[in-house]
Coordinates of C-alpha atoms in Angstrom, one line a residue:
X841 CA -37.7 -1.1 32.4
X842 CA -39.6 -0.4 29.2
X843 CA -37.9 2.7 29.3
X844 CA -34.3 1.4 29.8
X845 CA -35.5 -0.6 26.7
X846 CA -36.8 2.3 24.5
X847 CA -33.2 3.7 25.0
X848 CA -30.8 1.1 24.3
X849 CA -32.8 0.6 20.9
X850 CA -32.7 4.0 20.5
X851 CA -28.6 3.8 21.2
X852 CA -28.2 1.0 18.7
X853 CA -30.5 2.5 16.4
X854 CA -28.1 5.5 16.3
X855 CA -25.0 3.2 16.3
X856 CA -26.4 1.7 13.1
X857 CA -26.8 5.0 11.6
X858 CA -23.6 6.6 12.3
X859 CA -22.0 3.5 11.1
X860 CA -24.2 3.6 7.7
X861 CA -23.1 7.4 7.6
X862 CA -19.4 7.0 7.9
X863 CA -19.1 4.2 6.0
X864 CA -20.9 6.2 3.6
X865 CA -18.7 9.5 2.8
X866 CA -15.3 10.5 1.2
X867 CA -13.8 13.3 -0.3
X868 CA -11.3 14.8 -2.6
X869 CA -8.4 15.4 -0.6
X870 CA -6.3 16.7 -3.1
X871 CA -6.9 16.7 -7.0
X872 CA -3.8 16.3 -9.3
X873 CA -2.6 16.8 -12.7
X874 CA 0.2 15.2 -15.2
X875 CA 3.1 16.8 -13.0
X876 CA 2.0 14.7 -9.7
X877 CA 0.6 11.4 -10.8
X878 CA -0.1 9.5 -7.6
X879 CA 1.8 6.2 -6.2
X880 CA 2.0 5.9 -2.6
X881 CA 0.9 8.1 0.0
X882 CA 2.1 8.5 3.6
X883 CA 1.0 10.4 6.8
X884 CA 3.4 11.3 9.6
X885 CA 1.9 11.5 13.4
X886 CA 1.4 15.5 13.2
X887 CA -0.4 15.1 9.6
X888 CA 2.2 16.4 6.9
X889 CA 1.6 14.2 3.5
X890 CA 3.8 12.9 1.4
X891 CA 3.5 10.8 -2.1
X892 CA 5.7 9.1 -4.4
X893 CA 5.1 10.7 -7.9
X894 CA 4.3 7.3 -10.1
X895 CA 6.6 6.5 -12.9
X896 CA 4.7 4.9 -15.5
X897 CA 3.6 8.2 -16.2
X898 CA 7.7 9.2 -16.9
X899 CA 7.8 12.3 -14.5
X900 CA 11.1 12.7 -13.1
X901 CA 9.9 14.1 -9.5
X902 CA 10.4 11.0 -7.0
X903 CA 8.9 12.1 -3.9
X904 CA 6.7 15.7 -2.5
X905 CA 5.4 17.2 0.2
X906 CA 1.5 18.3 -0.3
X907 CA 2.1 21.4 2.0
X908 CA -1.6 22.5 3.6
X909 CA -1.4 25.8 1.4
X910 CA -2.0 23.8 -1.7
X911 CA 1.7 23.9 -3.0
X912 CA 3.6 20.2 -3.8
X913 CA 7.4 20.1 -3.3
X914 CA 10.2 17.8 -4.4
X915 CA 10.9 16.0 -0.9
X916 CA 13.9 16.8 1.1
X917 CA 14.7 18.9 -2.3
X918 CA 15.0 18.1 -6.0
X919 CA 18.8 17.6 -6.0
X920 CA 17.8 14.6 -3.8
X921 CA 15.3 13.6 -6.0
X922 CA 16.9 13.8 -9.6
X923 CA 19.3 11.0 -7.8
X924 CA 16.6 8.6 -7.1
X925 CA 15.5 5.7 -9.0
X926 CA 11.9 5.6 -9.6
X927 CA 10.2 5.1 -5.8
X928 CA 6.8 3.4 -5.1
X929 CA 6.5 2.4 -1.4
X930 CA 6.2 5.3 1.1
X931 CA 5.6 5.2 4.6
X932 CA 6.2 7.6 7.8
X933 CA 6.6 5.2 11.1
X934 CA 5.8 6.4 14.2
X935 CA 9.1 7.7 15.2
X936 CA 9.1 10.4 11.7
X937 CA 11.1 8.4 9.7
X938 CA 9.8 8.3 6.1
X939 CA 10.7 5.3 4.4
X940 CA 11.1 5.3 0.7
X941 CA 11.3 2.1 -1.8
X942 CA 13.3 2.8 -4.4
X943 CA 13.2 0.4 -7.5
X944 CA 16.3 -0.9 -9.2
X945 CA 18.6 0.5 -11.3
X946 CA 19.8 -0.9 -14.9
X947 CA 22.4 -2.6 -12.8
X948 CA 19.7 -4.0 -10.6
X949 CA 20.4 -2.4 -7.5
X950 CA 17.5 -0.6 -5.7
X951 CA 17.8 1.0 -2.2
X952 CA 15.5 1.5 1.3
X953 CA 15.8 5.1 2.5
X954 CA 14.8 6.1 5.7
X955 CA 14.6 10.1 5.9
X956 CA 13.9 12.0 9.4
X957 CA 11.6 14.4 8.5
X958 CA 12.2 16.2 11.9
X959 CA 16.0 16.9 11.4
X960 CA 15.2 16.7 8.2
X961 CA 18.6 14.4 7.9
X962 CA 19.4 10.9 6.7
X963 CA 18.3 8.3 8.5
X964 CA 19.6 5.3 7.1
X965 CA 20.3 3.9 3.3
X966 CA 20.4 0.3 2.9
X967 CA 21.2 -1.7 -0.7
X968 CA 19.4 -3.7 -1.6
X969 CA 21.2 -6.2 -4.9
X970 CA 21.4 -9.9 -5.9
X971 CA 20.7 -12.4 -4.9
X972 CA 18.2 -10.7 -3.0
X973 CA 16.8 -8.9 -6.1
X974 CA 16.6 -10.9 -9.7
X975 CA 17.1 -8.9 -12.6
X976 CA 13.5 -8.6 -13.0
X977 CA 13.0 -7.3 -9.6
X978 CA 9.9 -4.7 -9.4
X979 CA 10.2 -3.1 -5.8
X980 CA 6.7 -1.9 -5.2
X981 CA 5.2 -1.8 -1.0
X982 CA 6.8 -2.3 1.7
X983 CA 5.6 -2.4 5.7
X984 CA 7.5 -0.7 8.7
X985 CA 7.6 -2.9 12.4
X986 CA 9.6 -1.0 14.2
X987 CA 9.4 -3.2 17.3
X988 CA 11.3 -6.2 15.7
X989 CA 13.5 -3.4 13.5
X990 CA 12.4 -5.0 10.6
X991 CA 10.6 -3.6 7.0
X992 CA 8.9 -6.3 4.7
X993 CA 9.0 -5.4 1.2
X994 CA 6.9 -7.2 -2.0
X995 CA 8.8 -7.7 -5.4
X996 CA 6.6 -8.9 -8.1
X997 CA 9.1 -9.4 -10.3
X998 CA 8.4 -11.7 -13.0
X999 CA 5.3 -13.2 -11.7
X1000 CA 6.9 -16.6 -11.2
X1001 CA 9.4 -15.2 -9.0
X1002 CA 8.2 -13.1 -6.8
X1003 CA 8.3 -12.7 -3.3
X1004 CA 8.8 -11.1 -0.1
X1005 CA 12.2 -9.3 1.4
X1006 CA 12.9 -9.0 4.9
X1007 CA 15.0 -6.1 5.5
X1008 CA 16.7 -6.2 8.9
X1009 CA 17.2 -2.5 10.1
X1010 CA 19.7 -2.8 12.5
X1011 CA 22.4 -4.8 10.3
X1012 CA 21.2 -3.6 6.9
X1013 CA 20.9 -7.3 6.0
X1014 CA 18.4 -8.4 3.7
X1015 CA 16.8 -11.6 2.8
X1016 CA 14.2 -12.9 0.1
X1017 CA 11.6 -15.3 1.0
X1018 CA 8.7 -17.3 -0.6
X1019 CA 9.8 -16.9 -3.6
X1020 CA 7.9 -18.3 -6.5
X1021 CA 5.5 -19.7 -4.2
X1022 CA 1.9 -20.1 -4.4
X1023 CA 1.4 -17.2 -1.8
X1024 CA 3.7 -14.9 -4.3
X1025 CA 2.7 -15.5 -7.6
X1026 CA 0.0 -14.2 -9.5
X1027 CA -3.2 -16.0 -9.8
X1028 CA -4.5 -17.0 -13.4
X1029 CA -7.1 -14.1 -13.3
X1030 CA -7.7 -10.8 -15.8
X1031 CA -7.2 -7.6 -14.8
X1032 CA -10.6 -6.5 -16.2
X1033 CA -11.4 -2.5 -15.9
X1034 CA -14.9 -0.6 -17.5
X1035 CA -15.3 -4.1 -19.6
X1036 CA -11.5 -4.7 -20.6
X1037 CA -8.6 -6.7 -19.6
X1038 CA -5.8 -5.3 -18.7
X1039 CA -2.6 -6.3 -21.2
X1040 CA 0.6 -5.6 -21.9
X1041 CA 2.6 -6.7 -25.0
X1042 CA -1.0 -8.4 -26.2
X1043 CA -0.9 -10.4 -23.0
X1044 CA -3.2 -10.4 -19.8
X1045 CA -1.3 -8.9 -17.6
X1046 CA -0.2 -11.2 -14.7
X1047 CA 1.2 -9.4 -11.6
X1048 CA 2.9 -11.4 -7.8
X1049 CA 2.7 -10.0 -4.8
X1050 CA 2.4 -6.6 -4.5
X1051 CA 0.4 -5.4 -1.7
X1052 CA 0.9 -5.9 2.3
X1053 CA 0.5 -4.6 5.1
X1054 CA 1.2 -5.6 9.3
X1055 CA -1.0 -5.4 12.0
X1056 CA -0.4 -2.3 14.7
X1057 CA 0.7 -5.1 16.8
X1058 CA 3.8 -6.1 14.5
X1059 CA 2.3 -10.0 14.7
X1060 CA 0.5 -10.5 11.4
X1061 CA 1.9 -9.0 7.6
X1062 CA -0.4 -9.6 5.5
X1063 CA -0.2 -9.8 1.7
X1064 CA -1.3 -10.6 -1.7
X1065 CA -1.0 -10.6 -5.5
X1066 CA -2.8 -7.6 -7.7
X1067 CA -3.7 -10.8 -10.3
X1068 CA -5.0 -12.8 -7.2
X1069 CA -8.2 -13.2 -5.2
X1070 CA -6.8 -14.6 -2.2
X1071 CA -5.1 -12.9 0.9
X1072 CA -2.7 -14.3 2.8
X1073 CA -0.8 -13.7 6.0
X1074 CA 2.2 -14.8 7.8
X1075 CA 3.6 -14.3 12.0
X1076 CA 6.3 -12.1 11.9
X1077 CA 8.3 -14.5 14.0
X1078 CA 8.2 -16.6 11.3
X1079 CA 10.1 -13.8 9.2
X1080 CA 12.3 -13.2 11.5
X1081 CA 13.4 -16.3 11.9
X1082 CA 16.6 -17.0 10.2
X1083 CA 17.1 -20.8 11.3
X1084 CA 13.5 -21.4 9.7
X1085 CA 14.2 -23.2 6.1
X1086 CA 12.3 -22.2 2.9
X1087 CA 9.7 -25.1 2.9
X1088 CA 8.7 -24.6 6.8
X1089 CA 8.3 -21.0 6.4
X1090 CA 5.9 -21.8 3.6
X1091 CA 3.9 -24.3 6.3
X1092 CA 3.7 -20.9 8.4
X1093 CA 1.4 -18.9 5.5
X1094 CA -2.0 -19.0 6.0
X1095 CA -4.7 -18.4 3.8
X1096 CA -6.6 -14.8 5.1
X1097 CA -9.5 -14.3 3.2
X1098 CA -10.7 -13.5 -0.3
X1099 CA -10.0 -10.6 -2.0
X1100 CA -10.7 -8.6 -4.9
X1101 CA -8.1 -7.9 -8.0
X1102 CA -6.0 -5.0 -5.8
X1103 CA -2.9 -3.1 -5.7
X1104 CA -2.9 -1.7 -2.2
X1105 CA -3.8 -2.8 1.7
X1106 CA -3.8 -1.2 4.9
X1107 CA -5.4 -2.5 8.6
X1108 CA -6.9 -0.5 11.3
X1109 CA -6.8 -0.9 14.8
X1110 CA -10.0 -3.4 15.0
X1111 CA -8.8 -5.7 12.7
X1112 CA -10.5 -4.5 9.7
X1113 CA -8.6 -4.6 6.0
X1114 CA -9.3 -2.2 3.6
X1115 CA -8.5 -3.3 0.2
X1116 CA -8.4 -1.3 -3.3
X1117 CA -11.1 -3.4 -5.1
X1118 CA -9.5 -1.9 -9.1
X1119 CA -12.1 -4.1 -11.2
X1120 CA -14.9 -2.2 -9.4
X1121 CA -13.8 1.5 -9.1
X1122 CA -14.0 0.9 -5.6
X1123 CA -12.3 0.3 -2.4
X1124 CA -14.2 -2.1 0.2
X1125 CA -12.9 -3.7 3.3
X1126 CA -12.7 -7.5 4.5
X1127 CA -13.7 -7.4 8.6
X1128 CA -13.0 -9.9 11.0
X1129 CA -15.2 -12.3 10.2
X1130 CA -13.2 -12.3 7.1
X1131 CA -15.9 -11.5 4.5
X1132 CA -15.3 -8.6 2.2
X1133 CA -17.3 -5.7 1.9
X1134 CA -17.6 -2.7 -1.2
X1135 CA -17.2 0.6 0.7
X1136 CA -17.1 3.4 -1.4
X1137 CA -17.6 2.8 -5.0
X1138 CA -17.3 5.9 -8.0
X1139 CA -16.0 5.1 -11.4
X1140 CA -13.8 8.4 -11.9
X1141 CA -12.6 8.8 -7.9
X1142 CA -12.0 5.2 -7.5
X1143 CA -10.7 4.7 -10.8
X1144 CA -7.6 2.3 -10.4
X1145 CA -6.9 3.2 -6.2
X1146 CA -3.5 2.5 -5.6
X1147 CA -2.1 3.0 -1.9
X1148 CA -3.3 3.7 1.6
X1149 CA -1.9 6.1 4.6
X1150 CA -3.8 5.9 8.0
X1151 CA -3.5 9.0 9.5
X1152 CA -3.5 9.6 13.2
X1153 CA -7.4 10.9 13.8
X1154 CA -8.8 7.8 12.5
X1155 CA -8.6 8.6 8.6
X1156 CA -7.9 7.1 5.5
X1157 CA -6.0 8.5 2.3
X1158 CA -6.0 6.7 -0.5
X1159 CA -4.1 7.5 -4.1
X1160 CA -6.3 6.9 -7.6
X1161 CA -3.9 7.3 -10.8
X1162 CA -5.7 5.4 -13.1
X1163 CA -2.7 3.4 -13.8
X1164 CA -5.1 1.2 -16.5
X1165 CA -5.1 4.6 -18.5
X1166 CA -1.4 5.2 -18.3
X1167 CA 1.8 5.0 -21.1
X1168 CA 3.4 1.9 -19.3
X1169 CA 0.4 -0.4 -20.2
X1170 CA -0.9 1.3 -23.6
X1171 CA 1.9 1.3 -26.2
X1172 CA 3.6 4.4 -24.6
X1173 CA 0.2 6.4 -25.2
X1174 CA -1.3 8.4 -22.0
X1175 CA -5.2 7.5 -22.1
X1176 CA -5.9 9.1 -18.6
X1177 CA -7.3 12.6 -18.9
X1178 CA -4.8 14.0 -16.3
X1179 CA -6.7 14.2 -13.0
X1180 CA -5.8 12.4 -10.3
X1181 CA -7.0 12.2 -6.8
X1182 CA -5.8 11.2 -3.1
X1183 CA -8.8 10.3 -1.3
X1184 CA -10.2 10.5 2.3
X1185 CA -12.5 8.8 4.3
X1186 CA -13.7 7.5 7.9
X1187 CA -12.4 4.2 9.2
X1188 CA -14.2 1.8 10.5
X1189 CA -12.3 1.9 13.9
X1190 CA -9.1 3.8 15.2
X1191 CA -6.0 3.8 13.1
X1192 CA -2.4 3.8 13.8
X1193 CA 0.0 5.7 12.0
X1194 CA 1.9 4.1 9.4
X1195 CA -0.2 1.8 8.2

């Protein structure tokens, strides 16, 4: 008995420790320069990477492929991309379709392309225009369920009108939701990075919704604003459900958890959210006792994280671009020093791919 004792301690003991050790490690996965400023990565089922090239740093390249030798390619090609509007949200589903969010034009008209990166063909294109999108419209994430055929998309816009858009993939139809609602708009918090506050035009910045993610069950996307401490989530029924009137689907929202100031989200297969945390050079994780938790913390590799992938062996990629440092939000001058960096680590549990 004293035995069986001595090694179940000795079992936990060892759980403890592998747990303190994983959570514990990450690495460079790739380092960039000026040409490949980070957005939004994404991770297909067999592991090729791709990443949307971030435009507030004005390179034309939309979206690459960072092939294993090292190289980085315009994805499918660069004709393709010098016809693209600027693209933020990527994301590979489990059946190879990459899914790109591209942001709207001068004519406000933005589109969701879905790209077989098998046949390497067209999937599908869908428009996405008024009166889904304002005239401020700011495309940015966007999350795949392929069993309802649906992709949920965030639009910050203007801060007091932002919300969600349900995308229906099988009819192309598109619809906006929560807009200007408590869950969408920003929270009256700064932005505050290395001891400043984040402005633009001599004003704290104040960004909506911006982040989300669903559950690898398709029940739960959940979602909040990068100027907000709070994370919400809503049933995807709920979504879905086009009888459902504006004020009841607000009755659906619940509050999640607290969060950090963050631009990006992703969920693994116990439940656990990983969050980028942007005022502490960090990225943490809230579990399922819904607490939040730093988990890797480093003031030039965390340095304004940006977007997750979850890949299929239970990793985690995650784009830095020091966006604080970049021309959009300093008077057109680049402060970053040009290095950039996706960047991997353990998850807590098992992931699912496109997450």
């Amino acid at each position: 008995m004293l035995r069986q004792v001595f090694v179940v301690s000795l079992l936990a003991l060892l759980s403890v420790i592998t747990s303190t050790t994983r959570a514990g490690e990450f690495s460079v996965f790739r380092e960039l320069d000026k040409q490949h400023p980070p957005g939004n990565v994404a991770v297909s089922a067999n592991g090729r990477v791709f990443m949307s090239n971030h435009h507030f740093y004005g390179v034309d390249s939309r979206i690459v492929e960072l092939n294993k030798d090292g190289s980085i390619v315009d994805y499918p090609d660069t004709e393709f991309n010098q016809h693209l509007n600027p693209v933020l949200g990527v994301v590979v589903d489990e059946q190879g379709i990459l899914w790109m969010l591209e942001t709207a034009s001068a004519e406000g008209v933005g589109r969701l392309i879905g790209w077989d990166i098998q046949q390497n063909s067209l999937y599908k294109m869908i428009t996405l225009k008024a009166p889904v999108l304002p005239e401020n419209s700011f495309l940015n994430d966007l999350a795949v369920d392929r069993k309802h055929e649906a992709v949920y998309i965030t639009d910050p816009a203007g801060g007091s009108n932002a919300g969600l858009i349900v995308v229906n993939l099988t009819t192309g139809s598109a619809k906006r939701v929560l807009d200007g609602s408590i869950y969408t708009r920003p929270e009256d918090v700064d932005t505050v990075i290395n001891g400043n506050t984040l402005s633009i035009g001599g004003q704290p910045i104040r960004i909506g919704v911006d982040a989300l993610t669903i559950d690898p069950a398709n029940e739960w996307v959940y979602f909040g604003a990068l100027s907000g401490e709070k994370l919400y989530r809503v049933h995807t029924q709920y979504l879905l459900d086009a009888k459902l009137s504006p004020n009841m689907l607000r009755s659906k929202v619940e509050f999640y958890a607290n969060k950090p100031i963050s631009d990006g989200i992703t969920i693994d297969n116990g439940g656990n959210i990983y969050v980028t945390d942007i005022g502490n050079n960090a990225v943490g994780y809230i579990d399922t006792e819904r607490q939040y938790h730093i988990l890797h913390q480093d003031d030039d590799k965390f340095s304004w994280s940006d977007g997750f992938s979850t890949t299929a062996d239970g990793k985690l990629l995650v784009t830095v671009n020091k966006l604080h440092q970049s021309p959009a939000v300093n008077n057109q001058q680049d402060k970053s020093d040009g290095r950039y960096y996706i960047i991997q680590f353990d998850a807590l549990t098992d992931t699912t791919v496109g997450r």
